[in-house]
PDB file of C-alpha atoms in Angstrom:
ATOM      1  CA  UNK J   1       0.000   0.000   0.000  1.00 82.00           C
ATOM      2  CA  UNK J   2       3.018   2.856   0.854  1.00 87.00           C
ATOM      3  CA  UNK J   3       4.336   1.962  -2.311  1.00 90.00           C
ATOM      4  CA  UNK J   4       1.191   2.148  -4.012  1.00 89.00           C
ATOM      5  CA  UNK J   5       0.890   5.757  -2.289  1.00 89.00           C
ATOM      6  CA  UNK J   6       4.573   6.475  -2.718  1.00 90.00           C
ATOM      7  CA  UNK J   7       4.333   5.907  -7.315  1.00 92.00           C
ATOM      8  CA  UNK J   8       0.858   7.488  -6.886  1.00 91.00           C
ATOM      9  CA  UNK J   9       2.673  10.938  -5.343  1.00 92.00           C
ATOM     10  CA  UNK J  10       5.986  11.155  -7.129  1.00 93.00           C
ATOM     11  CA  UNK J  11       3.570  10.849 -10.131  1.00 93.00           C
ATOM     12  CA  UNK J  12       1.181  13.804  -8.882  1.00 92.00           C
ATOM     13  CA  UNK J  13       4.165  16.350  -7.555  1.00 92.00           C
ATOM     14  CA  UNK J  14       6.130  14.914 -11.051  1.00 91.00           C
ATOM     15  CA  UNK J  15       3.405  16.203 -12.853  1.00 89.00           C
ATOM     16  CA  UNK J  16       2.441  19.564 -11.378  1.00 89.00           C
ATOM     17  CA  UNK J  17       6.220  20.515 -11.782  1.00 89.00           C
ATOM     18  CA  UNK J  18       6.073  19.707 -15.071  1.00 86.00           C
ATOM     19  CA  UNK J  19       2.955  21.761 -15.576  1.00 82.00           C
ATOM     20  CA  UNK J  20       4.665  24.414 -13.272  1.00 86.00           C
ATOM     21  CA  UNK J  21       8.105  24.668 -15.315  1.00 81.00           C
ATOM     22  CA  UNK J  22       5.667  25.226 -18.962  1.00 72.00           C
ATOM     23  CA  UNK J  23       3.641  27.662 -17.252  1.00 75.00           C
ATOM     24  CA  UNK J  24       7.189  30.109 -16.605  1.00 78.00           C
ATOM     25  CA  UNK J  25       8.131  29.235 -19.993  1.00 73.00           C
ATOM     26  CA  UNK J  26       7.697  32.004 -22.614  1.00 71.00           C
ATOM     27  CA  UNK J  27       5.648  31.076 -25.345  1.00 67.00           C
ATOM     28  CA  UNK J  28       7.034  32.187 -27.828  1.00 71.00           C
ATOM     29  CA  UNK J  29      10.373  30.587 -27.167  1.00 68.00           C
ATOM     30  CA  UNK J  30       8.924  26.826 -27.410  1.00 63.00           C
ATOM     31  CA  UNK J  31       9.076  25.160 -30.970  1.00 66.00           C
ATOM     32  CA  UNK J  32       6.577  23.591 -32.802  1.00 63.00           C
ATOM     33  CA  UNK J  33       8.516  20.077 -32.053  1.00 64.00           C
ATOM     34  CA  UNK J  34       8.347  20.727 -28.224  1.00 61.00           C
ATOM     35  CA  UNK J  35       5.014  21.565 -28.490  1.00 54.00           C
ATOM     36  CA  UNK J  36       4.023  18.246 -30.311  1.00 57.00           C
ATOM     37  CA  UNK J  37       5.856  16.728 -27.898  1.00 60.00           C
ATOM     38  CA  UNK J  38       3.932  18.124 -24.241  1.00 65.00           C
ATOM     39  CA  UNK J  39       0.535  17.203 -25.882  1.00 77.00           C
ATOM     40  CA  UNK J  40      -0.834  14.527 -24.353  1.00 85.00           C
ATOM     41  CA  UNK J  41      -2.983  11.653 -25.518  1.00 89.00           C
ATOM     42  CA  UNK J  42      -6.445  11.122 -24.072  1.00 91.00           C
ATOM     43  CA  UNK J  43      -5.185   7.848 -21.959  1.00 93.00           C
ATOM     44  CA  UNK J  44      -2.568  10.240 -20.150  1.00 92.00           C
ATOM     45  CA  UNK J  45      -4.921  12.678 -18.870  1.00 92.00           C
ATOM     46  CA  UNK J  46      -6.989  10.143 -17.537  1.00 95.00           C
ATOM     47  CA  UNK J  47      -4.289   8.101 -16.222  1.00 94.00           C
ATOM     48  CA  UNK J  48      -3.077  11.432 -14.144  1.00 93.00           C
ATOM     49  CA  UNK J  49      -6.943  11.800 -13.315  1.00 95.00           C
ATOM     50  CA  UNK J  50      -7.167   8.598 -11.472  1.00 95.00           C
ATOM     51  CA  UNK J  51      -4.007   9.720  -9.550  1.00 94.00           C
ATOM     52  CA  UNK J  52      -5.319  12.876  -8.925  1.00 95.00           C
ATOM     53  CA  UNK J  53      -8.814  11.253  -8.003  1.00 95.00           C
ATOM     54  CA  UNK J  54      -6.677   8.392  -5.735  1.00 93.00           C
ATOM     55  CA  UNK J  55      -5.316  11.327  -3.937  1.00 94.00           C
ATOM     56  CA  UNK J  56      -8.517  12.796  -3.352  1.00 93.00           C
ATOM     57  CA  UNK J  57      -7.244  15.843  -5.307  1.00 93.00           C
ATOM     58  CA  UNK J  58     -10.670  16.430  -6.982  1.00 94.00           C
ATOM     59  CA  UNK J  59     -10.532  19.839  -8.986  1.00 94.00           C
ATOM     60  CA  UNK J  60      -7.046  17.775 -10.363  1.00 94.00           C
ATOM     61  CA  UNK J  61      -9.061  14.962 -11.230  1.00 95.00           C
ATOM     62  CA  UNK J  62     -11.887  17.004 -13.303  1.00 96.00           C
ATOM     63  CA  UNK J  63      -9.199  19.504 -15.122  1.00 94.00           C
ATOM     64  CA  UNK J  64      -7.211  16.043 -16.365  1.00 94.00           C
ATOM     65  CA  UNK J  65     -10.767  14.581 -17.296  1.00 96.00           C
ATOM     66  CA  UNK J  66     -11.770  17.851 -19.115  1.00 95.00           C
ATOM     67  CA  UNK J  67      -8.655  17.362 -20.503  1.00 92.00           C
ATOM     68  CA  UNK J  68      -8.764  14.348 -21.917  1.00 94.00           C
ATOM     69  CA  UNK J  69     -12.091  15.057 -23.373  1.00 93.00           C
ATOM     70  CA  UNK J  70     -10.769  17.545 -25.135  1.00 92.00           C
ATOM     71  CA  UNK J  71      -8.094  16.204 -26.992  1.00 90.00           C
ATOM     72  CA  UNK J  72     -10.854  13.325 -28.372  1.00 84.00           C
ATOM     73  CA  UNK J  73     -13.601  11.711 -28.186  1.00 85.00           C
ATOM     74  CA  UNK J  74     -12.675   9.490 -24.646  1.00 91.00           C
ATOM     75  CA  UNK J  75     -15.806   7.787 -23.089  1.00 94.00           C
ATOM     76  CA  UNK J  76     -13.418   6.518 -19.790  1.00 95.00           C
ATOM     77  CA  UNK J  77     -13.002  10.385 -19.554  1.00 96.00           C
ATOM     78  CA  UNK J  78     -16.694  10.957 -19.576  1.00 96.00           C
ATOM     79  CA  UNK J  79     -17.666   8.365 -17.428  1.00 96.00           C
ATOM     80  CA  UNK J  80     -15.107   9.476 -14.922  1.00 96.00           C
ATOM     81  CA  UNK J  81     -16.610  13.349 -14.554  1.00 97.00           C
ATOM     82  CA  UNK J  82     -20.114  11.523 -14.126  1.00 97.00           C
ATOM     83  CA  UNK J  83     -19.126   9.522 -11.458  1.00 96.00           C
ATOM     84  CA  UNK J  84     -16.955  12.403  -9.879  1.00 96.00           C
ATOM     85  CA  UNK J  85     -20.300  14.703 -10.683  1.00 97.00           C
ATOM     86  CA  UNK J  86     -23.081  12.369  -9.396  1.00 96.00           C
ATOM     87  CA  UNK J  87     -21.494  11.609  -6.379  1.00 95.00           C
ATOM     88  CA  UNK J  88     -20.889  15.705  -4.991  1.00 95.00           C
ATOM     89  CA  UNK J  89     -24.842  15.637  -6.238  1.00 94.00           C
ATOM     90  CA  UNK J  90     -23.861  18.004  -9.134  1.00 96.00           C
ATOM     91  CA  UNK J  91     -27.285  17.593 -11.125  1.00 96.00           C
ATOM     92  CA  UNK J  92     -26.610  19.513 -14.801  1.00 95.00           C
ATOM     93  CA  UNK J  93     -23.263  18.655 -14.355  1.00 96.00           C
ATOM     94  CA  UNK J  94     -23.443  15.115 -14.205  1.00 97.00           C
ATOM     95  CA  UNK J  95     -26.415  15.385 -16.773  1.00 96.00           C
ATOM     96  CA  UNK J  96     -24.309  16.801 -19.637  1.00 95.00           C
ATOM     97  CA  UNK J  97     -21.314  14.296 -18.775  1.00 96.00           C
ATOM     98  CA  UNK J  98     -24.284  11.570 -19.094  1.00 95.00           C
ATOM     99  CA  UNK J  99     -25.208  12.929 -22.462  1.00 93.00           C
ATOM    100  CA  UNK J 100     -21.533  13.078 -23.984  1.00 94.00           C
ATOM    101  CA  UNK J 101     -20.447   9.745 -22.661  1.00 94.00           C
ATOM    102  CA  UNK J 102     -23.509   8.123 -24.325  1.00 93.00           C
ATOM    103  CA  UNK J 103     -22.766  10.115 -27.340  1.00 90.00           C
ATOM    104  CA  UNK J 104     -19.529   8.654 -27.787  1.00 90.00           C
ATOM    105  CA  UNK J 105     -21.195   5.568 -28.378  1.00 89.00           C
ATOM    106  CA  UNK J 106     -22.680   4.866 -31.779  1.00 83.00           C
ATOM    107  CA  UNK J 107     -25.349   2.538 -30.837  1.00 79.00           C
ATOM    108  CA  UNK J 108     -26.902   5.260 -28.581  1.00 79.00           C
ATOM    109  CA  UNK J 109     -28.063   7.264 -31.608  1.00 78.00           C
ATOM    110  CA  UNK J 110     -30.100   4.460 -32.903  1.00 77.00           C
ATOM    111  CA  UNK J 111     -33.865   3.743 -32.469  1.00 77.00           C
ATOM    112  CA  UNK J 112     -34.449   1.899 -30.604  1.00 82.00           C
ATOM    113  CA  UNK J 113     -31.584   2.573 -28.229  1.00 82.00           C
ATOM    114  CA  UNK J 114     -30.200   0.045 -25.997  1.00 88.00           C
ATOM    115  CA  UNK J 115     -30.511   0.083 -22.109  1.00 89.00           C
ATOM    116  CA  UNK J 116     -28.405   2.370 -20.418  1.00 91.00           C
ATOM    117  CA  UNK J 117     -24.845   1.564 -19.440  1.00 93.00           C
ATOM    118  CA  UNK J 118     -24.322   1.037 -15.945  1.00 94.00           C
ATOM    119  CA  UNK J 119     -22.330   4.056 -15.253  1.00 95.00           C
ATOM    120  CA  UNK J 120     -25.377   6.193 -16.531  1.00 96.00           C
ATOM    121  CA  UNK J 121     -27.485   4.296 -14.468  1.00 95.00           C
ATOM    122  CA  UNK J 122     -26.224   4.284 -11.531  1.00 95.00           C
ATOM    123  CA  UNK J 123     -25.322   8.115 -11.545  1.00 96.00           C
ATOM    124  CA  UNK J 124     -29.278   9.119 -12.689  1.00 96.00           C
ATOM    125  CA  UNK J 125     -30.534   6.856  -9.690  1.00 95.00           C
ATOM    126  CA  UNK J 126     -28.071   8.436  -7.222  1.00 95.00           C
ATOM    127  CA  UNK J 127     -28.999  11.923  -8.476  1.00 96.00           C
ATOM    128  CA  UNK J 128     -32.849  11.226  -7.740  1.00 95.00           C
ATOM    129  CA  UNK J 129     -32.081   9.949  -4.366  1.00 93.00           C
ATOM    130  CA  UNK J 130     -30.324  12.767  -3.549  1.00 94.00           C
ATOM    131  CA  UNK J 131     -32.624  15.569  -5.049  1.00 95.00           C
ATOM    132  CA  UNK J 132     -35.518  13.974  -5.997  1.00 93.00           C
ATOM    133  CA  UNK J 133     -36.845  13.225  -9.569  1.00 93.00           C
ATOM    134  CA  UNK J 134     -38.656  16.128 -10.759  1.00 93.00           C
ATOM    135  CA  UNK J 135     -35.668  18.552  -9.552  1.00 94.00           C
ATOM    136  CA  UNK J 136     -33.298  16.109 -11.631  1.00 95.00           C
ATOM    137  CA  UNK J 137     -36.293  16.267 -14.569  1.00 93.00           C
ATOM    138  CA  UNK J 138     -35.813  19.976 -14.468  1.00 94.00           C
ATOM    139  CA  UNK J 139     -32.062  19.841 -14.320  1.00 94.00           C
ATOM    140  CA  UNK J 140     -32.374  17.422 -17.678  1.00 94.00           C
ATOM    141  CA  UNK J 141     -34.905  20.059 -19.314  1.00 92.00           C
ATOM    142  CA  UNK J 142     -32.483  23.186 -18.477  1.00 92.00           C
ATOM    143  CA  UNK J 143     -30.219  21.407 -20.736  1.00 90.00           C
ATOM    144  CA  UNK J 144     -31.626  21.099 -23.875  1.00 85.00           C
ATOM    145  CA  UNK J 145     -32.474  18.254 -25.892  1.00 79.00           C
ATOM    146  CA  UNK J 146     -33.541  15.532 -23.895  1.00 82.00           C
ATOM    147  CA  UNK J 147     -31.795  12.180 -24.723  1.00 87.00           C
ATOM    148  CA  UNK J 148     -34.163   9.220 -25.264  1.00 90.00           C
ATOM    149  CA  UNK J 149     -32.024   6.587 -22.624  1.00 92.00           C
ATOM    150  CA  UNK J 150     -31.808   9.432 -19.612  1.00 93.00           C
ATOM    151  CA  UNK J 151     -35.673   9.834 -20.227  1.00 92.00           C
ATOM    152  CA  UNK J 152     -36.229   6.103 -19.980  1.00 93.00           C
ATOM    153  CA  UNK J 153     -34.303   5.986 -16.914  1.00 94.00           C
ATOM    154  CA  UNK J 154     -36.435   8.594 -15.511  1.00 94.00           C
ATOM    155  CA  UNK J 155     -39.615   5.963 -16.707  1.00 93.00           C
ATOM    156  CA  UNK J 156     -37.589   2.900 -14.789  1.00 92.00           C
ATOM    157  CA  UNK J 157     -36.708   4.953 -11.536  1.00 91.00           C
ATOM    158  CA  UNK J 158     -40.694   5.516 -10.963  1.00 91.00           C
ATOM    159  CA  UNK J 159     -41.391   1.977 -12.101  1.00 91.00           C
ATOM    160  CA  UNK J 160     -39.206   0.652  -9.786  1.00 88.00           C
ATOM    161  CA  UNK J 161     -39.879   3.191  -7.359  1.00 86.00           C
ATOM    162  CA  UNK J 162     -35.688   4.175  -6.784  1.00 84.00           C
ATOM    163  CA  UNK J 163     -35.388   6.467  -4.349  1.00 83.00           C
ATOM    164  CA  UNK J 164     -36.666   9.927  -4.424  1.00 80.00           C
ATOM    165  CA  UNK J 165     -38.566   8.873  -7.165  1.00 74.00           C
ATOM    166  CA  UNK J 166     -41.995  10.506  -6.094  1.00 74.00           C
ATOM    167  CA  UNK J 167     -40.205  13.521  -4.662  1.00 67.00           C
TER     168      UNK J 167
END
């Protein structure tokens, strides 16, 4: 386990000095090479996510996550800010992480679509138990376009009467 801890922090403190020695670099000065070179792949991000995450260095964890969503389409990336989201109760949040993570996945934009993954469904019936399912309703209309496997999971949490479900 200390050794576990130890790889985990050299990693972390390895890669906020990094981070720290490019921010006091001048722009300017950096080539195009060394700049191909400090981009980092989707994988990375999330890899220093989970460290950040494992060291309960949270706002770490989501700006590696937003990260790697940025640099391309990365569902592990999107699942990870729905957990992170749906567990501080972070409704439109976690909503809109819910909708791109199922968008990275062709066989959501079909019709019929299939059931929701688990990740999805786990974070929907968390957020109802924790605000209640017409607040988390609302939080889904605020967004926009509703997609057709959150709505459904709003159907099942009443059917199965989750949590919160009549609140």
């Amino acid at each position: 386990v200390f050794h576990a801890l130890y790889e985990d922090l050299r990693a972390y403190f390895a890669w906020l000095s990094e981070e720290e020695r490019w921010a006091q670099e001048d722009p300017e000065d950096v080539s195009d090479d060394e700049l191909d070179e400090r981009m980092l792949t989707s994988a990375e991000w999330v890899h220093r996510a989970e460290i950040a995450k494992r060291l309960q260095n949270l706002s770490d964890a989501e700006r590696a996550y937003r990260s790697a969503a940025f640099v391309g389409t990365c569902p592990r990336a999107w699942a990870g800010l729905l957990g992170m989201y749906a567990g501080e109760g972070c409704q439109r949040e976690a909503l809109l992480a819910a909708h791109e993570l199922l968008d990275c996945f062709e066989a959501y934009k079909a019709a019929p679509p299939p059931p929701a993954p688990a990740q999805v469904r786990e974070a929907v019936f968390r957020l109802v138990s924790m605000h209640g399912l017409q607040r988390v309703r609302d939080a889904q209309d605020s967004i926009g376009v509703p997609h057709p496997v959150i709505n459904e999971l709003f159907h099942h949490a009443v059917r199965c009467q989750v949590q919160g479900f009549s609140s």
